[in-house]
Amino acid sequence: MSNKMHVKLNVNGEDHEFLAEPRELLIYALREKLNLTGPHVGCETSHCGACTVTMNGKSVKSCTVFVAQADGAEITTIEGLGSPGALHVLQEAFKEHHGLQCGFCTPGMITRAAKLLEENPNPTEAEVRFGIAGNICRCTGYQNIVKSILAAATELNAAKEAAQ
Amino acid sequence: MIPAAFEYYRPKDMAGVIALLQEHGDDARVVAGGHSLIPMMKLRMAEVPHLIDLQGIDGLGGITIKDGAVRIGAMTTQHEIITSQALADAAPIMKEAALQIADPQVRYMGTVGGNVANGDPGNDMPGLMQCLDAQFHLTGPDGDRAVAARDFYEAAYMTERADDEVLTAVTFATPVGGHAYEKQKRKIGDYATAAAAVQISKAGGKVATASIAMTNLSDTPIWSQAAGAALLGTDCGEAANKAAVAAMLDDIDPTEDNRGPVAFKRHAAGIVLGRAIARAWSRA
Ligand SMILES: Cc1cc2nc3c(=O)[nH]c(=O)nc-3n(C[C@H](O)[C@H](O)[C@H](O)COP(=O)(O)OP(=O)(O)OC[C@H]3O[C@@H](n4cnc5c(N)ncnc54)[C@H](O)[C@@H]3O)c2cc1C
Ligand code: FES
Ligand code: FES
């Protein structure tokens, strides 16, 4: 019963292939097989959003996806958005506006926010709050997270305009 | 939170799905978005030795609106329902309800088919489908058939669907008049303490048709014929609203759980339904 299968994932632009039991949760494959420890395990019950990654263009809770379902998928984690030397606009904004305290929720929060801004580049405050409702933060009270995302939206739009 | 081991299949066509369901009977289940099934498997409340993924099957997605009818493929996600302008124009209650289900991440994965086939009394789509008098389309070894949403639910997790049948689509006539989906929940991402789906149409200032269903107040969704009838021919004012609520309260049978005792749930049901009727009428 515990037959392993070949799983292929494209994560942050790189192809990976490994053996895994179908029941392995995507979050553990990312963290333990591919060493991508950005996405966190907060609740493991589909509620907190700390494990959020982008899979085939959707924000998903990777604790609620079997690795077998993800076979063949394209995935982006926080590691694919920016790096310490070249922060993503959202990472820069979170740093600037105190969008994090302990940082535990931050990778999921920013990965979700990136998708939100891709779909809705000019969100209102209410739309930001509704759009990150699947991500729980125990520290900040959300105020500065919302501020950071709105600031990043302005920044991204200005950059887009400048490029045109 | 590690589920029991299982064999995983991703067939390329429906014949392959049905063959696997026939071969493994009770031991097999299909998985759509997985956002009801996987949590149950992680808790080991569901054991599924053979898991059949529907993601490789063509033709199970898509929203079609034609000749006064709406068809939503089983694998259509709640996110797709929210972002379909055509559906928002034809049946705005779908979007209003979908926005109140779970949270953004869950809505990218959760499908209409999974939501209605699951049989969890907490799911929002079954009551909504009963309000819209939808048909559920099933395919199995003996061919295709349709079952009315109002006849589909037998008890919690018990439905008319046979183990070797797959739900392919839901269809309903484009609703007329005003709509409202009203839901009381403890927080975003929670199932309903009480939820109401209401469609009302108006003629000559009076209620011409009314359809009312509620969620999570019984072990199945409750479409109350009497509640709708209480509004017919009235001006949908306070007295009619109260009569409809009273009729619905006669038909529900909530149980005590972590969302509150029975008296509280009945109270919440009355408030939620009263608001939904008023809002639907204001849009009729
Ligand atoms: C945190 C959280 C909050 C949630 N809140 C809500 C909420 O407020 N309201 C709500 O309604 N739902 C809620 N859900 C559930 C969510 O909407 C589910 O996604 C949905 O109920 C099931 O859809 P699915 O595609 O994920 O189905 P799955 O989990 O894949 O399947 C569910 C069941 O249906 C069966 N099934 C699936 N597709 C078919 C098919 N085509 N034919 C036959 N059988 C099929 C499966 O075998 C399984 O038994 C929540 C889920 C989570 C994780
Ligand atoms: S760890 Fe996945 S939602 Fe909390
Ligand atoms: S910063 Fe600590 S949980 Fe969000």
CSV table of C-alpha atoms and ligand atoms in Angstrom, one decimal, chain A residues 99-106 109 136-140 145, ligand 3:
chain,number,residue,atom,x,y,z
A,99,GLY,CA,4.2,44.2,8.1
A,100,LEU,CA,5.7,41.5,10.3
A,101,GLN,CA,6.7,40.9,13.9
A,102,CYS,CA,7.7,37.2,14.5
A,103,GLY,CA,7.6,36.5,10.8
A,104,PHE,CA,5.9,33.1,11.0
A,105,CYS,CA,2.9,34.0,8.8
A,106,THR,CA,4.9,36.2,6.5
A,109,MET,CA,1.0,36.2,3.6
A,136,ILE,CA,-3.9,34.3,10.0
A,137,CYS,CA,-1.4,36.5,11.8
A,138,ARG,CA,-1.0,36.2,15.6
A,139,CYS,CA,1.2,39.3,16.0
A,140,THR,CA,0.5,42.3,14.0
A,145,ILE,CA,0.2,44.0,6.8
C,3,FES,S1,4.1,38.2,12.3
C,3,FES,FE1,3.9,36.7,13.8
C,3,FES,S2,2.2,35.5,13.1
C,3,FES,FE2,2.2,37.2,11.7
